[in-house]
GROMACS .gro file of C-alpha atoms in nm:
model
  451
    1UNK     CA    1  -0.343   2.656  -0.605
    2UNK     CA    2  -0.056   2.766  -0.361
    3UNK     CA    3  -0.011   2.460  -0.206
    4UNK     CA    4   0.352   2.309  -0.256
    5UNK     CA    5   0.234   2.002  -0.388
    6UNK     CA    6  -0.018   2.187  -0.718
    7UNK     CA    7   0.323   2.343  -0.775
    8UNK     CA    8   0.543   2.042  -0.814
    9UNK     CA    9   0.293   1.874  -1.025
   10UNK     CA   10   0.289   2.149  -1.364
   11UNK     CA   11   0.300   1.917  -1.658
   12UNK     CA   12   0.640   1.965  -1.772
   13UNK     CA   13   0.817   1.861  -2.087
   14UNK     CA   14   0.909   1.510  -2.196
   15UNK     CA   15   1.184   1.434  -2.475
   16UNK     CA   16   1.262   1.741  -2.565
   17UNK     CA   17   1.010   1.836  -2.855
   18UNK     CA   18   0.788   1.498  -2.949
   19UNK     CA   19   0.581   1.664  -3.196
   20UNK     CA   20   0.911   1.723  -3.451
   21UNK     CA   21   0.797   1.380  -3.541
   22UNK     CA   22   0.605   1.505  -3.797
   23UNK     CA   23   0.808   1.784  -3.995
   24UNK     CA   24   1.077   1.449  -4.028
   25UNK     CA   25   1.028   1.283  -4.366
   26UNK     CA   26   0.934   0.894  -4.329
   27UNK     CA   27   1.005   0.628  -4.553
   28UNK     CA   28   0.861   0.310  -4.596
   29UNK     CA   29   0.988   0.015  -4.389
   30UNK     CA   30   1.029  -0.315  -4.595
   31UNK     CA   31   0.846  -0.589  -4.435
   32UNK     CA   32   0.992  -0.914  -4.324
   33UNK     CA   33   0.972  -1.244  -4.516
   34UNK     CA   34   0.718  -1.467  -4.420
   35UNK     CA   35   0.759  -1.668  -4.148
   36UNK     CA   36   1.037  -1.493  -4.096
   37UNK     CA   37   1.077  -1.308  -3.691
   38UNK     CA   38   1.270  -1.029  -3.685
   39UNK     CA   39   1.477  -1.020  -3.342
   40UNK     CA   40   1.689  -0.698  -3.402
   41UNK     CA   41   1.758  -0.513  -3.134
   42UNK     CA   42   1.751  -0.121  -3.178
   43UNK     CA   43   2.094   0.084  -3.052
   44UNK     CA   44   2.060   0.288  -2.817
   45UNK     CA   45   1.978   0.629  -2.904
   46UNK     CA   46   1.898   0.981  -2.688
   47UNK     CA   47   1.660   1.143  -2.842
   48UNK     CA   48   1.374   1.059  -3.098
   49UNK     CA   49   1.532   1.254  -3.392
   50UNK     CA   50   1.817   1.061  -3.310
   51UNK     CA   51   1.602   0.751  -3.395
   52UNK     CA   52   1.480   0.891  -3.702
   53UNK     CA   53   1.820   0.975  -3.824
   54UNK     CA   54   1.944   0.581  -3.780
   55UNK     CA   55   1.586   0.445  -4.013
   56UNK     CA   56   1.663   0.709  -4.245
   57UNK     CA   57   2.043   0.629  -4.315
   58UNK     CA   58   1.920   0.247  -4.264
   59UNK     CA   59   1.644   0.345  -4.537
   60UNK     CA   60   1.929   0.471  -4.770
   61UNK     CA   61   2.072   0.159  -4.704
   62UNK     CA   62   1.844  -0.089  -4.771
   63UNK     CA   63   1.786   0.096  -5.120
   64UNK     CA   64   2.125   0.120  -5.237
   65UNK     CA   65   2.146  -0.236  -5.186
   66UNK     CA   66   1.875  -0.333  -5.401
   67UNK     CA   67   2.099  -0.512  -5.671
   68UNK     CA   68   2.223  -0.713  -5.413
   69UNK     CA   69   1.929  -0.856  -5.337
   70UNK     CA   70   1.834  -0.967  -5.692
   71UNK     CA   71   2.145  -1.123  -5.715
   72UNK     CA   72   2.087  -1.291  -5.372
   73UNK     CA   73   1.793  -1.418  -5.527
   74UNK     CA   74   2.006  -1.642  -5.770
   75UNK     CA   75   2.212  -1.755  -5.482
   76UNK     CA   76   2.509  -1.472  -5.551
   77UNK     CA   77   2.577  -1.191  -5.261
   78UNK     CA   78   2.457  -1.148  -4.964
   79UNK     CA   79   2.075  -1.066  -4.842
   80UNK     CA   80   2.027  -0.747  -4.612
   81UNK     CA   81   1.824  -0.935  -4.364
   82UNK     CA   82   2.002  -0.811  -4.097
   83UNK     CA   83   1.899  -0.367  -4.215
   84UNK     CA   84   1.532  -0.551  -4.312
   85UNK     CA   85   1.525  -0.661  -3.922
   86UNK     CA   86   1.644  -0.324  -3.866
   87UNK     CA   87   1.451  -0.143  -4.003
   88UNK     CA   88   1.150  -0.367  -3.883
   89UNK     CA   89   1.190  -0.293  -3.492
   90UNK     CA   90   1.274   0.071  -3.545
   91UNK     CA   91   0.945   0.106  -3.721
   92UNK     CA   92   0.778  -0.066  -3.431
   93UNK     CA   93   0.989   0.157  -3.182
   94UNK     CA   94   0.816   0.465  -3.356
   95UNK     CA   95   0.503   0.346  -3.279
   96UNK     CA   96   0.545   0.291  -2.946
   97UNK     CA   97   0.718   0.616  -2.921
   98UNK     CA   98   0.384   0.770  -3.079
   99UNK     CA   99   0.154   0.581  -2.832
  100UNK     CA  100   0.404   0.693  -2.548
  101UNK     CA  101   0.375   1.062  -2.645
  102UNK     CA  102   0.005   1.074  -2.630
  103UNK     CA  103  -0.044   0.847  -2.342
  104UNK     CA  104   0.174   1.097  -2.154
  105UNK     CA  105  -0.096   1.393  -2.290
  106UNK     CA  106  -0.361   1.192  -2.167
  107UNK     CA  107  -0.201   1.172  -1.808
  108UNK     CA  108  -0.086   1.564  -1.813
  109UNK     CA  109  -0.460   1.596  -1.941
  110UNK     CA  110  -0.593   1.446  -1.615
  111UNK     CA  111  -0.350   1.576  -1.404
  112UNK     CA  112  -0.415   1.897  -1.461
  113UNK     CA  113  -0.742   1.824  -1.398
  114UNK     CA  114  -0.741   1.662  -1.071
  115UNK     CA  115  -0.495   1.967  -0.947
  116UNK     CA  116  -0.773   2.250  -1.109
  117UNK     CA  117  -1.012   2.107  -0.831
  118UNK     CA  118  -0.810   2.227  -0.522
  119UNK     CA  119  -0.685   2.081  -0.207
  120UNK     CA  120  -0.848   1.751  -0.147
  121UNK     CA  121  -0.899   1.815   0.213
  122UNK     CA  122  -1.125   2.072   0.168
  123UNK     CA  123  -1.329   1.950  -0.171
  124UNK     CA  124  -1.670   1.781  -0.128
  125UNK     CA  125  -1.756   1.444  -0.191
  126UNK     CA  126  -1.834   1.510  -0.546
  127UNK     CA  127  -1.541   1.718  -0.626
  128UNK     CA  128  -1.288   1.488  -0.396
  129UNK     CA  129  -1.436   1.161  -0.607
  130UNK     CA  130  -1.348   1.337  -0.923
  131UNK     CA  131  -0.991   1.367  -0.851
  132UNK     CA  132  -0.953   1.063  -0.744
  133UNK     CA  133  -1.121   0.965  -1.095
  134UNK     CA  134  -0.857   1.225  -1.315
  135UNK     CA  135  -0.561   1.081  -1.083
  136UNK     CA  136  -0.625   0.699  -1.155
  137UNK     CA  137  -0.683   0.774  -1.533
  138UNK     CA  138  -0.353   0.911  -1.524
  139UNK     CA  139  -0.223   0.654  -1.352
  140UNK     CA  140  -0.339   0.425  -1.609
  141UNK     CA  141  -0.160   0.623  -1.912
  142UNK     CA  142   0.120   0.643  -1.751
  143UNK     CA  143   0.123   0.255  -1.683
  144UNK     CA  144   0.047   0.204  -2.052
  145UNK     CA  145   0.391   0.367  -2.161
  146UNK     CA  146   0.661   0.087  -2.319
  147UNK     CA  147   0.962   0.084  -2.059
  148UNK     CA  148   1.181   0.035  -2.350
  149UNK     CA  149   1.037   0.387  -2.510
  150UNK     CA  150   1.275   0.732  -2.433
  151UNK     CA  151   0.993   0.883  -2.180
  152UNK     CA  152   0.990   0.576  -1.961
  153UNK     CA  153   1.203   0.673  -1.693
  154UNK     CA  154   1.057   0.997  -1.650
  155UNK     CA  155   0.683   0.824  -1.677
  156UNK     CA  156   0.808   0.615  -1.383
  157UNK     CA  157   0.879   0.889  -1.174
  158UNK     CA  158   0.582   1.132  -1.244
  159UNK     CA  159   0.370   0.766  -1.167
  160UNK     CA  160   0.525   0.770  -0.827
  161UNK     CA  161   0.385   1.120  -0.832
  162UNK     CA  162   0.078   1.075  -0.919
  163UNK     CA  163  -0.024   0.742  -0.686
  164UNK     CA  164   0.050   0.990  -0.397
  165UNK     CA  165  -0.147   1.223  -0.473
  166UNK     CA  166  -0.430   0.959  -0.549
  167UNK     CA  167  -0.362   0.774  -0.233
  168UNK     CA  168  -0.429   1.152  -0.038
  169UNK     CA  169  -0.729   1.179  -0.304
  170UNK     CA  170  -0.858   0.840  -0.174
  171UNK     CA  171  -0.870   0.888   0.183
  172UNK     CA  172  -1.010   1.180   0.157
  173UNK     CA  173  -1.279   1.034  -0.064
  174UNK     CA  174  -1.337   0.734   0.189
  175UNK     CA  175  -1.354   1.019   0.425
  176UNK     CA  176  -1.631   1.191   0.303
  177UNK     CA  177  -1.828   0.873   0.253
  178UNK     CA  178  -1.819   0.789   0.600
  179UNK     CA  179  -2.135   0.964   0.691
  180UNK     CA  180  -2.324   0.615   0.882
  181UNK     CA  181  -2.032   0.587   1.105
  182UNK     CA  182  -2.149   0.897   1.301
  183UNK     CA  183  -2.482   0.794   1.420
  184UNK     CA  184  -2.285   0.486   1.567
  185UNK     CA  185  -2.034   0.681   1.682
  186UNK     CA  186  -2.256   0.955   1.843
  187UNK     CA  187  -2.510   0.697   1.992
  188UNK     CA  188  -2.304   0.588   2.264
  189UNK     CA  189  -2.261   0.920   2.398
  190UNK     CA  190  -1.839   0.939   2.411
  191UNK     CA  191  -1.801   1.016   2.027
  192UNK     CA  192  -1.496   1.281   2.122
  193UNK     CA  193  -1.296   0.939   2.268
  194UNK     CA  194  -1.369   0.711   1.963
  195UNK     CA  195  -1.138   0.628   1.682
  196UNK     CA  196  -1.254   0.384   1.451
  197UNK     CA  197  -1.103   0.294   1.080
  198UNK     CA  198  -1.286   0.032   0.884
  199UNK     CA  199  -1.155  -0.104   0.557
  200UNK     CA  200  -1.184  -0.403   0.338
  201UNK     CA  201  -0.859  -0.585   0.177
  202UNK     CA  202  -0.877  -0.391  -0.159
  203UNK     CA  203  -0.792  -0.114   0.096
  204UNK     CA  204  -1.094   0.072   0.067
  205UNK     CA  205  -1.180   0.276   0.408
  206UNK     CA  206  -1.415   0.446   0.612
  207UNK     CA  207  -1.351   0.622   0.913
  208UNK     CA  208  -1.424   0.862   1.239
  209UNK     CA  209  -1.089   1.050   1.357
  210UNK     CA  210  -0.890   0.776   1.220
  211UNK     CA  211  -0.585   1.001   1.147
  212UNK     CA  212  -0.565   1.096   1.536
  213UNK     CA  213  -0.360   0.867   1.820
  214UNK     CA  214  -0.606   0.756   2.065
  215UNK     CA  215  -0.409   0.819   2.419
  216UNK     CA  216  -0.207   0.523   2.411
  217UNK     CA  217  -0.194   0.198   2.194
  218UNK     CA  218  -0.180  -0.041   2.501
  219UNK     CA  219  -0.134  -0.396   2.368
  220UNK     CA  220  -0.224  -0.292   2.012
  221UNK     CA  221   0.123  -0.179   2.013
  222UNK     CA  222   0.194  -0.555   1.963
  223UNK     CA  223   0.103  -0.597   1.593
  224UNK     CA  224   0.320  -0.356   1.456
  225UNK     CA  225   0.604  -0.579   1.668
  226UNK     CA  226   0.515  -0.879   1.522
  227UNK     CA  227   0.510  -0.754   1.177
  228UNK     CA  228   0.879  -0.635   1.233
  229UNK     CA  229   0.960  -0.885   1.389
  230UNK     CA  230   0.874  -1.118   1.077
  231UNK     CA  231   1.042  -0.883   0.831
  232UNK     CA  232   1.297  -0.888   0.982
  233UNK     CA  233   1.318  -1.300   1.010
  234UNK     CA  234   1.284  -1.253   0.612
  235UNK     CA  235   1.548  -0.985   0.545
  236UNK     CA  236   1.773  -1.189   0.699
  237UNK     CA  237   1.738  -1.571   0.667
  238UNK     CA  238   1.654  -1.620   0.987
  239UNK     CA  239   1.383  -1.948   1.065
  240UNK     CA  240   1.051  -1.832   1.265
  241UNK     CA  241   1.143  -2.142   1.450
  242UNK     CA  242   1.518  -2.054   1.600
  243UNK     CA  243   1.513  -2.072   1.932
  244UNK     CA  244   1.566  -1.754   2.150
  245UNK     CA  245   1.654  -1.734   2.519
  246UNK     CA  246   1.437  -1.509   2.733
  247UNK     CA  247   1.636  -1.245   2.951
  248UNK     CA  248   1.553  -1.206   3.296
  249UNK     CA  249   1.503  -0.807   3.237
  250UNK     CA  250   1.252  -0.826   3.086
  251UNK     CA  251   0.993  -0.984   3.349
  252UNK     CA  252   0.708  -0.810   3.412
  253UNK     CA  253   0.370  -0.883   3.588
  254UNK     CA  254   0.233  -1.149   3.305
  255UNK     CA  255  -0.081  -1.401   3.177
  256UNK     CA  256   0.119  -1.565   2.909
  257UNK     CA  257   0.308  -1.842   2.903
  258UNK     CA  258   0.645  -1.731   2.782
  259UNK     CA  259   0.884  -1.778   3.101
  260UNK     CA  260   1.207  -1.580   3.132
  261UNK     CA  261   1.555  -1.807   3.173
  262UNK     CA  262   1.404  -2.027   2.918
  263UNK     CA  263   1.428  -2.080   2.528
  264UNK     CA  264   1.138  -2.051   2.314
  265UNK     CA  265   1.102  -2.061   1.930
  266UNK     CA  266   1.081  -1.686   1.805
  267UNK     CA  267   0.748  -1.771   1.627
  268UNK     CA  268   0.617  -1.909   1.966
  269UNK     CA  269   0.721  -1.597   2.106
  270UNK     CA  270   0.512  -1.391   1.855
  271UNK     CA  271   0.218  -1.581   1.861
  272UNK     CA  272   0.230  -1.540   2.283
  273UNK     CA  273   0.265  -1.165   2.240
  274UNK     CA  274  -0.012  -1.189   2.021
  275UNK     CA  275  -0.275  -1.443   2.161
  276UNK     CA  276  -0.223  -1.404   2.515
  277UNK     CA  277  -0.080  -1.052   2.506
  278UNK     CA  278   0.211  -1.141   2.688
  279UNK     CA  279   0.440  -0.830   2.747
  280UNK     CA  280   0.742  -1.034   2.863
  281UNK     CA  281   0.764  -1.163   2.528
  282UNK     CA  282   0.712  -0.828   2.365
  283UNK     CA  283   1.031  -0.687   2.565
  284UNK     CA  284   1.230  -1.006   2.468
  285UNK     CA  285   1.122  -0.923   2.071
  286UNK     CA  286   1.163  -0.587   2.132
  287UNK     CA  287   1.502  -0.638   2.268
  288UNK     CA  288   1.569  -0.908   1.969
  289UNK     CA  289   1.471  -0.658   1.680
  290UNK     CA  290   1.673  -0.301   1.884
  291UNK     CA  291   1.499   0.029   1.882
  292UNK     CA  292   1.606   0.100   1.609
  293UNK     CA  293   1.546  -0.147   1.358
  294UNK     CA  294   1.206  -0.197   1.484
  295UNK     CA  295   1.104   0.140   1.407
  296UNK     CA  296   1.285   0.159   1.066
  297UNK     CA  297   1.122  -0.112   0.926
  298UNK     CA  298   0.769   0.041   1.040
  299UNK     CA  299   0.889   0.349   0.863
  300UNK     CA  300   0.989   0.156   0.559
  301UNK     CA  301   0.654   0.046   0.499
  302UNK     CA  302   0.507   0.402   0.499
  303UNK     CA  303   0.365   0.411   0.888
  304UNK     CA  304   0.489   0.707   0.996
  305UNK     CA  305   0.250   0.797   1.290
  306UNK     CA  306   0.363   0.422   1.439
  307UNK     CA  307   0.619   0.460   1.693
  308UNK     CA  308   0.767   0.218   1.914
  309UNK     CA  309   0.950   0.372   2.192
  310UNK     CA  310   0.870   0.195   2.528
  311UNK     CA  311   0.827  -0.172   2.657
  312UNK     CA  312   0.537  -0.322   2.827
  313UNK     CA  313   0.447  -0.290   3.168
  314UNK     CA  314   0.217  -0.466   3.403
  315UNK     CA  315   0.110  -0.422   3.718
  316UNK     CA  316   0.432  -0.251   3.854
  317UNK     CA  317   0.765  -0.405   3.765
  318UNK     CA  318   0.938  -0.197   3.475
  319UNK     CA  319   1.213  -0.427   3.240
  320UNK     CA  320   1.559  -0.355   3.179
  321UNK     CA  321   1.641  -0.071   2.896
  322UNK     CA  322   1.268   0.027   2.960
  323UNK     CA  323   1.305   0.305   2.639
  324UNK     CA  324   1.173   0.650   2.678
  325UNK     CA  325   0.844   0.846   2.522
  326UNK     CA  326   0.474   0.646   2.465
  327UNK     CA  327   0.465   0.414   2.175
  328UNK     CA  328   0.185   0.546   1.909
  329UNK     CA  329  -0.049   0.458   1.688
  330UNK     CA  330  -0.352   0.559   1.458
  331UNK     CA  331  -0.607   0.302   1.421
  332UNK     CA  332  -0.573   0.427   1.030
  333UNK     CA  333  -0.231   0.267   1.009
  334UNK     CA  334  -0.280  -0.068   1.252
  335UNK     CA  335  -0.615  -0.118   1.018
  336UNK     CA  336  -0.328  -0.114   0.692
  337UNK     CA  337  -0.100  -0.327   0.921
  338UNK     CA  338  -0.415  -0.545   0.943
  339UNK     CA  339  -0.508  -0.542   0.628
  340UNK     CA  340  -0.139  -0.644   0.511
  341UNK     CA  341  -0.140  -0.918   0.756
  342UNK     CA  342  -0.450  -1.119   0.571
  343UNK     CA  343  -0.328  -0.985   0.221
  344UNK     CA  344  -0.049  -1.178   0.274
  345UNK     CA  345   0.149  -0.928   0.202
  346UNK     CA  346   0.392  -0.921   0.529
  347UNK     CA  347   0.637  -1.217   0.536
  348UNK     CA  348   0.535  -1.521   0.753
  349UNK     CA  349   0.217  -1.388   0.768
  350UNK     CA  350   0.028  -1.691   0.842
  351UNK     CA  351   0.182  -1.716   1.142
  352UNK     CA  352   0.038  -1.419   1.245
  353UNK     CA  353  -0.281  -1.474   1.145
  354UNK     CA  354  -0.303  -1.833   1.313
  355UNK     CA  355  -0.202  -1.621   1.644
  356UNK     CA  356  -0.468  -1.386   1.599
  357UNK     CA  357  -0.764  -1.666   1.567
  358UNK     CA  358  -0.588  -1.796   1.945
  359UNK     CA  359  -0.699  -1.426   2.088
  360UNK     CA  360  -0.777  -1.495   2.444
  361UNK     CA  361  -0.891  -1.204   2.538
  362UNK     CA  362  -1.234  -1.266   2.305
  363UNK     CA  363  -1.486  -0.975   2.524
  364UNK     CA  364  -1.420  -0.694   2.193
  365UNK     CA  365  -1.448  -0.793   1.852
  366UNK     CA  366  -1.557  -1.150   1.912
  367UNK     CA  367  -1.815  -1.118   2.123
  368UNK     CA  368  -1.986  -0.858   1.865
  369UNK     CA  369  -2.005  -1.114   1.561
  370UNK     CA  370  -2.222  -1.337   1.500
  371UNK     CA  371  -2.405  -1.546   1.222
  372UNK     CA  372  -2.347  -1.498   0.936
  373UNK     CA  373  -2.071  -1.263   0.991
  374UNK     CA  374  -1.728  -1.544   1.050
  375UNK     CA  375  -1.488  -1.344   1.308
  376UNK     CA  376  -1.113  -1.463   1.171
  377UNK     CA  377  -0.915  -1.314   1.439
  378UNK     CA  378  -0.835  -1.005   1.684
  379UNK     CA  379  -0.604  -0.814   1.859
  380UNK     CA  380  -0.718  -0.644   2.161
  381UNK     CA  381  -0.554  -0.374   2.397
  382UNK     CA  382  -0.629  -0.230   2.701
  383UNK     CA  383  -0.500  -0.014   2.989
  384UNK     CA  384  -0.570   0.253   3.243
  385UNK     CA  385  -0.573   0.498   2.890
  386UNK     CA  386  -0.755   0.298   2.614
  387UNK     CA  387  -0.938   0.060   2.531
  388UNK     CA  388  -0.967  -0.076   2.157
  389UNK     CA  389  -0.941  -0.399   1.925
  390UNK     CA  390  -0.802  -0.432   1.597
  391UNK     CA  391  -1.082  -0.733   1.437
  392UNK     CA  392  -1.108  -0.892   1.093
  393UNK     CA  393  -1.397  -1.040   0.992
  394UNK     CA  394  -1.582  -1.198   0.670
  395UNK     CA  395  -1.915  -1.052   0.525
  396UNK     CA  396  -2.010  -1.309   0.230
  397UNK     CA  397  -1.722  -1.307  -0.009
  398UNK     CA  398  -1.546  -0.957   0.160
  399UNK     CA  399  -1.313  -0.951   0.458
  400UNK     CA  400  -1.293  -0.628   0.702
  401UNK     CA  401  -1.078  -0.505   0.952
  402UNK     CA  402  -1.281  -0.303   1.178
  403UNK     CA  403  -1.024  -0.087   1.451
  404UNK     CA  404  -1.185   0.088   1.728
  405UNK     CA  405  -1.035   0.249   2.035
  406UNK     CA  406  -1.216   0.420   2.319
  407UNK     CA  407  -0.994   0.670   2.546
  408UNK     CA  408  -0.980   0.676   2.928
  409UNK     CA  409  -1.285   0.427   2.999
  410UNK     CA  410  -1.298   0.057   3.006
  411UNK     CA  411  -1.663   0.031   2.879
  412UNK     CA  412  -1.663  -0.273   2.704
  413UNK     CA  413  -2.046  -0.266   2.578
  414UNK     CA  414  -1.937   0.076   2.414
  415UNK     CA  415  -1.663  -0.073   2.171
  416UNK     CA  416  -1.870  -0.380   2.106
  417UNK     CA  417  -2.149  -0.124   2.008
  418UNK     CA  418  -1.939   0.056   1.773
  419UNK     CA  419  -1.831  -0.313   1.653
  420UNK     CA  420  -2.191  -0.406   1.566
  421UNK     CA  421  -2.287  -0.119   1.403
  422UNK     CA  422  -2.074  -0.136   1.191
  423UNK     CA  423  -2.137  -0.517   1.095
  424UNK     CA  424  -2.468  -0.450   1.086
  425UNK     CA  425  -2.427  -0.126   0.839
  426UNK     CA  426  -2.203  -0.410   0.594
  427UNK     CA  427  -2.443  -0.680   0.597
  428UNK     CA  428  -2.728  -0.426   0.507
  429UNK     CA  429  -2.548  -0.232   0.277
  430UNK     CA  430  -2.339  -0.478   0.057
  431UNK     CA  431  -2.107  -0.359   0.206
  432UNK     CA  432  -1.988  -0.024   0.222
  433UNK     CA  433  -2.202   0.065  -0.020
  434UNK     CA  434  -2.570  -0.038  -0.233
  435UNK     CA  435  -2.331  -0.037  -0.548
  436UNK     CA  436  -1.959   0.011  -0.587
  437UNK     CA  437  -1.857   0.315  -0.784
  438UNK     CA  438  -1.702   0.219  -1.148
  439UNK     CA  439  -1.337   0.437  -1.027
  440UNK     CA  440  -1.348   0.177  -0.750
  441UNK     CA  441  -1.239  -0.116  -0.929
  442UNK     CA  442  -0.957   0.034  -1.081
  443UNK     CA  443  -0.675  -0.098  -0.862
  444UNK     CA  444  -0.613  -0.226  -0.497
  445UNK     CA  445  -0.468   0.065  -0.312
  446UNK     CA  446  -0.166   0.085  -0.167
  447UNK     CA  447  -0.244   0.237   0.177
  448UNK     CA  448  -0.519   0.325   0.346
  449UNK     CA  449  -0.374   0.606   0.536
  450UNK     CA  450  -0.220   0.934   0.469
  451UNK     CA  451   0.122   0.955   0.314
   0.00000   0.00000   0.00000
């Protein structure tokens, strides 16, 4: 209970004192004609007795005026339609303010709840599946509050609140259910080199060290480029298909096809990073997007163990404005970068998944699938550190990403292992699991990696 983040979260007040509601005297509102749709608007007001004060002195109003309205009736005077309308939405206002107050309540409630269990990182799988439970019910609440009521913008900020702390609650949930990775881990005999993260497109995960860099991304590095590289191509305007002229600097020893002193299409570019792992067109993107930018816009979409800070190499031959420090990555954040990519949820993103069904380099991922499993595509990576792909697949009606990297050794029949097992575990299993847990089903996550 004396973590920083229990602390932040004590249920505060909202709206002063809600409850003096009901010590306030309320009057009856008249109803609207028939047929008749009321389309006042209510002023803006501070606080709920505030709000009370104006459908009182409206009240007073519309009773004062009563002889007016027989005489309306005969065609003399005029009606008070406008302090019936009034009246009308302020009544409705209350109600929502009423649903508001106890729909916050119900979200303290749970709140409290989830933080009375303890650090997530250290709860069992009972206890760690419970918070997740009390942090998505208050989730819920909180989404159920009117954005017109008085609590609203304070609602919106505790739910910001609360979906990071669920998001830490979920990961370590998918954490503790990933018990049948270790026999497939363990089996091949290197289990302290492995890093594997598994997760279907609803962003639920399983994993073994997932969290930890493996000792260097090699080629995997590449995704995260091409996913700046197309948000950036959004932000700005610019067509996947303007042309871009490749700078002699940045040769290096090279399979793909994209030539330096020549123009390519930036999308052609990507998709020859991607498929063919070219590196001289990952130092002419790298060059196009700067430092910079590149690794702001990975940090803008919440990857902050991704880091970008070299340029390929190949046999010897360095490029111009090589950068400094290793590039980084978990295989907890490419899988999310994956799992964005066929979510659609990165801009242009079917350009990157048509260059990820070209993978050349097909001796991972692809070699590890078969019938009835459909591989979709991969990204592979390898180097005198690592060796690892990045491969989504389709079990049935579910697609996976399954990430695995294996450090210092270039044992292919060990990642394709790891690969099948885990196949094997989701056609057998449904799955993850024999049954999906009710809390499940409550809404697609938002990361599948800590925040």
């Amino acid at each position: 209970m004396q973590a920083w983040w229990l602390q932040a979260l004590k249920p505060v007040v909202i709206v002063g004192v809600l409850a003096a509601n009901v010590v306030l005297p309320k009057f009856p509102v008249a109803a609207p004609e028939q047929g008749h749709s009321p389309r006042a608007v209510v002023p803006p007001v501070e606080t709920l007795v505030d709000l009370y004060h104006l459908r009182d002195r409206l009240d007073g109003e519309l009773h004062q005026s009563a002889t007016v309205m027989v005489a309306t009736r005969s065609g003399v005077g005029m009606a008070p339609a406008a302090t019936v309308d009034q009246l009308w939405a302020i009544d409705r206002r209350l109600q929502q303010e009423d649903a508001a107050r106890r729909l916050w309540h119900r979200a303290e409630k749970a709140a409290a709840a989830a933080i009375a269990l303890g650090n997530p990182a250290t709860l069992p799988k009972e206890s760690v599946a419970a918070a997740y439970a009390h942090w998505s019910t208050a989730i819920v609440a909180l989404n159920q509050i009117a954005p017109e009521t008085l609590g609203a913008a304070q609602a919106a900020t505790r739910r910001q609140q609360y979906e990071q702390q669920r998001a830490i609650a979920a990961y370590y949930y998918d954490t503790a259910r990933s018990e049948f990775l270790v026999p497939i881990v363990e089996q091949t005999g290197m289990a302290a080199r492995v890093r594997l993260t598994v997760c279907n497109l609803a962003r639920e995960c399983r994993r073994w060290r997932g969290d930890q860099p493996p000792a260097n991304p090699a080629s995997l590095i590449k995704v995260p480029v091409a996913i700046a590289l197309m948000t950036h191509l959004h932000q700005s305007g610019t067509d996947p298909a303007a042309p871009v002229w490749v700078d002699p600097s940045n040769w290096t020893e090279d399979i793909g096809t994209t030539w330096v002193r020549t123009e390519y299409p930036l999308a052609q570019i990507m998709t020859d990073m991607v498929s063919a792992s070219s590196n001289i067109a990952t130092n002419q993107l790298i060059d196009y997007l700067g430092w910079e930018n590149l690794n702001q816009s990975l940090q803008a979409r919440g990857y902050r163990a991704t880091r970008i800070s070299t340029k390929l190499v190949g046999e010897s031959t360095y490029p111009a404005n090589a950068g400094t420090g290793p590039n980084r990555l978990t295989t907890d954040e490419l899988t999310d970068m994956m799992v964005a990519i066929y979510n659609q949820e990165i801009p242009h993103a079917e350009l990157i998944q048509a260059a990820l069904a070209e993978q050349r380099d097909r001796n991972l991922g692809y070699q590890a699938v078969r019938p009835p499993i459909t591989w979709l595509g991969e990204k592979t990576g390898r180097n005198s550190k690592v060796l690892g792909t990045t491969t989504a697949i389709s079990v049935g009606s579910q697609r996976y990403i399954i990430t695995v990297t294996l450090d210092r050794s270039a044992n292919e029949a060990v990642v394709r292992s790891i690969v099948t097992g885990v196949i094997q575990h989701l056609l057998t299993h449904n799955g993850f699991e024999l049954t999906i847990s009710p809390t499940e089903a409550i809404a697609t996550r938002p990361q599948t990696f800590l925040p």
